[in-house]
Coordinates of C-alpha atoms in Angstrom, one line a residue:
M1 CA 12.4 -25.6 11.2
K2 CA 12.6 -22.4 9.3
K3 CA 13.1 -19.3 11.2
V4 CA 10.8 -15.8 11.4
L5 CA 10.6 -13.3 12.7
M6 CA 7.7 -11.5 14.0
I7 CA 7.5 -7.9 13.5
G8 CA 4.9 -6.0 16.0
T9 CA 3.4 -2.6 15.3
G10 CA 0.2 -2.6 17.0
G11 CA -3.7 -2.0 15.0
T12 CA -6.8 -4.5 16.5
I13 CA -4.9 -7.8 16.2
A14 CA -2.6 -6.5 19.3
S15 CA -5.5 -4.1 21.1
E16 CA -7.3 -4.7 24.5
M17 CA -10.8 -2.4 25.5
T18 CA -9.4 0.4 28.0
P19 CA -12.1 2.7 28.9
D20 CA -10.8 5.3 25.3
G21 CA -12.4 1.7 23.5
L22 CA -9.6 -0.2 21.9
T23 CA -5.6 0.2 22.3
P24 CA -3.1 -2.0 21.0
E25 CA -1.2 -3.3 24.3
L26 CA -0.2 -6.4 23.1
T27 CA 2.8 -7.5 22.8
P28 CA 4.0 -9.9 19.4
E29 CA 5.0 -12.4 22.4
Q30 CA 1.9 -12.2 23.8
L31 CA 0.2 -12.8 20.7
L32 CA 2.0 -15.9 19.3
R33 CA 0.7 -17.2 23.3
Y34 CA -2.5 -17.7 21.4
V35 CA -1.1 -19.8 18.7
P36 CA 0.6 -22.4 20.3
A37 CA 0.5 -24.3 16.9
I38 CA 2.8 -22.1 15.2
S39 CA 5.3 -22.7 17.4
G40 CA 5.2 -26.8 16.1
L41 CA 6.1 -24.9 12.1
C42 CA 8.8 -23.0 12.6
Q43 CA 10.8 -20.9 15.2
V44 CA 9.9 -17.3 16.0
D45 CA 12.2 -14.2 16.5
C46 CA 9.8 -11.5 17.7
L47 CA 10.3 -7.1 17.5
S48 CA 7.8 -4.7 18.6
L49 CA 8.6 -1.6 16.7
F50 CA 5.5 0.5 17.3
S51 CA 2.4 -0.8 19.5
I52 CA -0.3 2.1 17.7
D53 CA -3.2 2.2 15.9
S54 CA -3.0 1.7 12.3
T55 CA -4.4 5.7 11.6
N56 CA -1.4 6.8 13.3
I57 CA 0.9 5.3 10.4
T58 CA 3.3 8.3 8.9
P59 CA 5.7 7.2 6.4
G60 CA 8.1 7.1 9.4
H61 CA 7.2 4.2 10.4
W62 CA 6.8 3.3 7.6
A63 CA 10.9 3.2 7.3
A64 CA 11.4 1.7 10.6
V65 CA 9.8 -1.4 9.9
T66 CA 12.0 -1.5 6.4
R67 CA 15.3 -0.6 8.4
S68 CA 14.0 -4.0 10.3
L69 CA 13.8 -5.5 7.3
E70 CA 16.5 -4.6 5.9
E71 CA 18.6 -5.8 9.1
N72 CA 17.5 -8.7 9.6
Y73 CA 17.1 -9.8 6.2
E74 CA 20.1 -12.6 6.2
K75 CA 19.1 -14.0 9.6
Y76 CA 15.5 -15.1 8.5
D77 CA 13.7 -17.5 6.0
G78 CA 10.7 -15.2 6.2
F79 CA 8.8 -12.2 9.0
V80 CA 5.1 -11.6 9.7
I81 CA 4.0 -8.0 10.5
S82 CA 1.7 -7.9 12.8
H83 CA -0.3 -4.7 11.4
G84 CA -3.5 -2.8 11.6
T85 CA -6.0 -2.9 9.0
D86 CA -6.8 0.5 7.9
T87 CA -3.8 1.3 6.6
M88 CA -2.5 -2.2 5.6
A89 CA -3.2 -1.5 1.6
Y90 CA -1.0 1.8 2.2
T91 CA 1.7 -0.1 4.2
A92 CA 1.7 -3.3 2.0
A93 CA 2.6 -0.6 -1.4
A94 CA 4.9 0.9 0.4
L95 CA 6.8 -1.2 1.8
S96 CA 6.9 -2.9 -2.0
Y97 CA 8.8 0.0 -3.0
M98 CA 11.0 -0.1 0.0
V99 CA 11.7 -3.2 -0.2
Q100 CA 11.8 -4.9 -3.8
G101 CA 13.1 -7.6 -5.7
A102 CA 13.0 -9.5 -2.2
E103 CA 12.8 -13.8 -2.7
K104 CA 11.5 -13.9 0.6
P105 CA 8.0 -13.8 2.1
I106 CA 7.3 -10.3 3.8
I107 CA 3.4 -11.1 5.4
I108 CA 1.9 -8.7 6.9
T109 CA -1.8 -9.0 8.2
G110 CA -4.3 -8.2 11.5
A111 CA -7.7 -8.7 12.1
Q112 CA -11.1 -7.0 13.0
K113 CA -11.8 -8.3 16.1
P114 CA -9.2 -8.9 19.0
I115 CA -7.0 -11.8 19.5
N116 CA -8.6 -11.9 23.1
Y117 CA -12.5 -12.0 21.6
D118 CA -14.1 -15.3 21.4
S119 CA -14.9 -14.6 18.4
T120 CA -12.0 -13.1 16.7
D121 CA -10.4 -13.4 13.6
S122 CA -7.1 -13.2 14.5
K123 CA -6.0 -17.1 15.3
L124 CA -7.0 -18.0 12.1
N125 CA -5.1 -14.9 9.9
L126 CA -1.5 -15.1 11.8
M127 CA -1.5 -18.7 11.7
D128 CA -1.9 -18.6 7.9
A129 CA 0.3 -15.4 7.8
F130 CA 3.1 -17.9 9.4
T131 CA 1.9 -20.7 6.5
C132 CA 3.0 -18.0 4.4
A133 CA 6.2 -16.9 5.6
C134 CA 7.5 -20.7 5.9
A135 CA 5.7 -21.1 1.9
D136 CA 8.7 -21.5 -0.8
E137 CA 6.1 -20.7 -3.7
L138 CA 6.0 -16.8 -1.8
S139 CA 7.9 -13.7 -2.0
G140 CA 8.2 -10.0 -1.8
V141 CA 5.2 -8.1 -0.5
C142 CA 1.9 -9.9 0.2
I143 CA -1.6 -9.1 2.9
V144 CA -2.9 -13.0 4.0
F145 CA -5.9 -12.1 5.2
S146 CA -9.4 -13.8 6.1
G147 CA -7.5 -17.3 3.7
R148 CA -5.9 -14.9 1.1
V149 CA -2.8 -14.0 -0.6
I150 CA -3.3 -10.1 -1.9
L151 CA -0.3 -9.0 -3.5
G152 CA 0.6 -6.1 -1.5
T153 CA 0.7 -3.1 -4.7
R154 CA -3.1 -4.5 -4.9
A155 CA -4.7 -4.4 -2.1
R156 CA -7.5 -2.8 -0.8
K157 CA -9.6 -3.2 3.0
T158 CA -13.1 -2.9 1.2
C159 CA -15.1 -4.3 4.5
S160 CA -14.8 -2.2 7.6
K161 CA -16.2 -4.7 9.8
S162 CA -16.4 -8.2 7.5
F163 CA -13.6 -10.9 8.2
A164 CA -13.2 -10.6 4.5
A165 CA -11.8 -6.6 4.5
F166 CA -9.5 -7.3 1.9
S167 CA -9.8 -7.8 -1.7
S168 CA -7.0 -7.2 -4.9
I169 CA -7.9 -4.6 -6.6
N170 CA -7.3 -5.2 -11.1
Y171 CA -5.1 -8.7 -10.3
P172 CA -6.0 -12.2 -9.1
D173 CA -5.4 -13.4 -5.1
L174 CA -1.6 -15.1 -5.3
A175 CA -3.2 -18.0 -3.9
I176 CA -5.7 -19.7 -1.1
L177 CA -5.4 -20.9 2.5
H178 CA -7.8 -23.5 3.3
D179 CA -7.4 -25.5 6.8
H180 CA -3.9 -23.7 6.9
R181 CA -3.1 -25.6 3.5
L182 CA -1.4 -22.9 0.7
M183 CA -2.8 -23.0 -2.3
C184 CA -0.4 -20.8 -4.8
Y185 CA -2.5 -19.7 -8.0
I186 CA 0.8 -17.4 -8.7
S187 CA 4.4 -17.1 -7.5
P188 CA 5.6 -13.9 -7.8
E189 CA 9.4 -13.5 -9.7
P190 CA 12.5 -12.0 -6.8
G191 CA 15.3 -10.1 -7.8
P192 CA 18.8 -11.3 -7.6
A193 CA 19.0 -9.5 -4.4
P194 CA 16.8 -7.1 -2.8
L195 CA 17.3 -3.7 -2.8
F196 CA 16.2 -1.4 0.4
C197 CA 15.3 1.9 -0.3
T198 CA 14.0 4.7 3.2
R199 CA 13.9 7.5 1.1
L200 CA 10.3 9.2 0.4
D201 CA 9.6 12.3 -0.7
E202 CA 6.8 12.7 2.3
R203 CA 5.0 15.5 0.2
V204 CA 2.9 13.8 -2.5
G205 CA -1.0 14.7 -1.4
L206 CA -4.7 13.6 -2.3
I207 CA -8.0 14.7 -3.3
K208 CA -11.2 13.4 -4.2
M209 CA -12.7 14.9 -7.0
V210 CA -16.4 15.8 -6.1
P211 CA -18.9 17.7 -7.8
G212 CA -18.2 21.4 -8.3
T213 CA -15.0 20.8 -6.2
D214 CA -13.2 24.0 -6.3
F215 CA -10.3 25.4 -8.4
E216 CA -8.7 27.0 -5.6
L217 CA -9.1 23.7 -3.5
L218 CA -6.5 22.2 -5.9
A219 CA -4.2 25.6 -5.9
F220 CA -3.7 25.2 -1.8
M221 CA -2.8 21.8 -2.1
L222 CA -0.5 22.2 -5.2
E223 CA 1.0 25.4 -3.8
R224 CA 1.9 22.8 -0.3
K225 CA 2.8 19.5 -2.6
D226 CA 5.3 18.2 -5.0
A227 CA 2.6 16.3 -6.3
L228 CA -0.4 15.4 -5.9
I229 CA -2.8 12.3 -6.9
I230 CA -6.4 13.4 -8.2
E231 CA -9.2 10.6 -8.3
C232 CA -11.2 11.8 -10.9
F233 CA -14.7 10.4 -11.6
G234 CA -15.3 7.3 -13.8
V235 CA -12.4 6.8 -16.8
G236 CA -10.6 10.3 -16.0
G237 CA -11.2 13.6 -16.7
L238 CA -11.2 17.4 -15.4
P239 CA -14.4 19.0 -15.1
S240 CA -14.3 22.3 -17.5
Y241 CA -17.4 23.9 -15.8
S242 CA -17.5 26.9 -17.5
D243 CA -14.3 28.4 -16.5
D244 CA -12.0 25.9 -17.4
K245 CA -10.1 26.9 -14.0
L246 CA -9.0 23.6 -13.3
F247 CA -6.8 22.9 -16.1
E248 CA -5.6 26.4 -15.4
V249 CA -3.9 25.1 -12.3
V250 CA -2.6 22.3 -13.5
R251 CA -0.9 24.2 -16.2
R252 CA 0.4 26.4 -13.5
Y253 CA 1.8 24.0 -11.2
T254 CA 3.0 21.7 -13.7
D255 CA 5.1 24.3 -15.0
R256 CA 6.5 25.1 -12.1
G257 CA 7.8 21.6 -10.9
K258 CA 4.9 19.9 -9.7
F259 CA 3.2 16.2 -11.1
I260 CA -0.1 15.4 -11.3
V261 CA -1.4 11.5 -11.3
M262 CA -4.9 11.5 -12.4
T263 CA -6.3 8.0 -11.7
T264 CA -10.5 7.2 -10.1
Q265 CA -12.0 6.5 -8.1
V266 CA -13.9 3.9 -8.8
Q267 CA -12.6 0.0 -7.8
N268 CA -12.6 -1.5 -10.4
E269 CA -10.9 -1.3 -14.6
G270 CA -8.9 1.5 -14.1
S271 CA -8.4 4.7 -15.7
D272 CA -7.9 6.1 -19.8
L273 CA -8.0 9.6 -19.7
S274 CA -8.0 9.6 -24.3
V275 CA -11.8 8.5 -24.1
Y276 CA -12.7 11.9 -23.5
S277 CA -12.5 15.7 -24.0
V278 CA -12.2 15.8 -19.9
G279 CA -9.5 14.3 -20.0
H280 CA -7.7 13.5 -23.5
R281 CA -6.8 16.9 -23.5
L282 CA -3.9 16.4 -20.1
K283 CA -2.2 13.9 -22.1
D284 CA -0.2 16.1 -23.8
N285 CA 1.6 17.8 -20.6
P286 CA 4.4 15.9 -19.6
R287 CA 3.6 16.9 -15.6
V288 CA 0.5 14.8 -16.1
L289 CA 0.9 10.5 -15.1
E290 CA -2.0 8.0 -15.5
A291 CA -2.6 5.5 -13.1
Y292 CA -5.0 3.3 -15.1
D293 CA -5.4 -0.2 -13.2
M294 CA -3.3 0.9 -10.3
T295 CA -5.0 1.3 -6.4
T296 CA -4.7 4.5 -4.9
E297 CA -2.7 3.3 -2.5
A298 CA 0.3 2.4 -4.8
A299 CA -0.2 5.4 -6.2
Y300 CA 0.6 7.3 -3.4
A301 CA 3.6 5.3 -2.1
K302 CA 4.9 4.8 -5.3
M303 CA 5.1 8.5 -6.3
M304 CA 7.0 9.0 -2.5
W305 CA 9.1 6.4 -3.4
I306 CA 10.2 8.1 -7.3
L307 CA 10.3 12.2 -5.8
G308 CA 12.4 10.1 -2.9
Q309 CA 14.9 9.4 -6.0
T310 CA 15.2 11.9 -8.6
R311 CA 12.8 15.1 -9.6
D312 CA 13.4 14.4 -13.1
A313 CA 10.2 14.8 -15.4
D314 CA 12.1 12.3 -17.9
R315 CA 13.8 10.1 -15.3
V316 CA 9.9 10.3 -13.3
S317 CA 7.5 9.3 -15.6
R318 CA 10.1 6.2 -17.0
L319 CA 10.1 4.9 -13.6
F320 CA 6.2 5.4 -12.4
Y321 CA 4.8 3.5 -15.5
T322 CA 7.8 1.1 -14.6
P323 CA 5.8 -2.5 -13.2
V324 CA 6.9 -2.4 -10.1
A325 CA 5.3 -5.8 -7.9
H326 CA 2.9 -6.5 -10.4
D327 CA 1.7 -2.8 -9.3
I328 CA 0.5 -1.9 -13.3
L329 CA -0.6 -3.5 -16.1
Y330 CA -2.5 -1.6 -19.1
R331 CA -0.6 1.7 -20.0
G332 CA -2.5 2.8 -22.8

């Protein structure tokens, strides 16, 4: 039988009702007791790293998960990480950069309802996750949820309550599961050996443009951050309004060594700054990068990883546009 390590981090799947609402209480061992069929699939060891609502996840927690994966990598054939759904896509993206080239499955799953609820989706998701962790066809970081296998760099939570909570953005599902049978469409190509990295620059920010965004808000963020992800309208660009102050802020702070990533708040099909003048005029700035078909979650995590390695503008640009785990396909 294959050996799988289950890493518990909390989340709804492990929650119980308290006077203050749902709170993570259950250990990985307790979760497994609800799905005894897993013991017939593989040998499981458990590691409880922390037990928190995923709203409270920070980059420090990503580093702790990465260290656990590195320390235990040679001992196991696959890994299952139980996690809350609210920040699961951010964690999946971050781990995709922090653990690159893994030839073993690193499966992240959770649930929309706690495992002790009669109507829970936890048991299905856990069984499916362990099925994928034992699969020879899968490798690297994936989210397994509601019968779908989604690449870690392409996942987004698109439903707040429904069991089918996650979608694959601008990329096909890797596989589906039906009655715990895996039907794989795309097999990720692993690297020759996994590369582990826990160095992140946490001074990366995110702002969503709204009509009438004040230039001082951009200046406030860029004063405090090394890089800023800007979710623009449509295919991308900055409003000029009547004074060009937003463009002036971009020029001033990129001249000071800051980086800006332009993406879109539209979920599908990505950005293209070359289409309209409000975007095209940013294209000549080497410190303004474009996310194209990357998710915001991936762009955010990738910049944290890149700036943890280098601040050289040419190398930052090269690393950003170099695909990692199929995070970017269209690059202009």
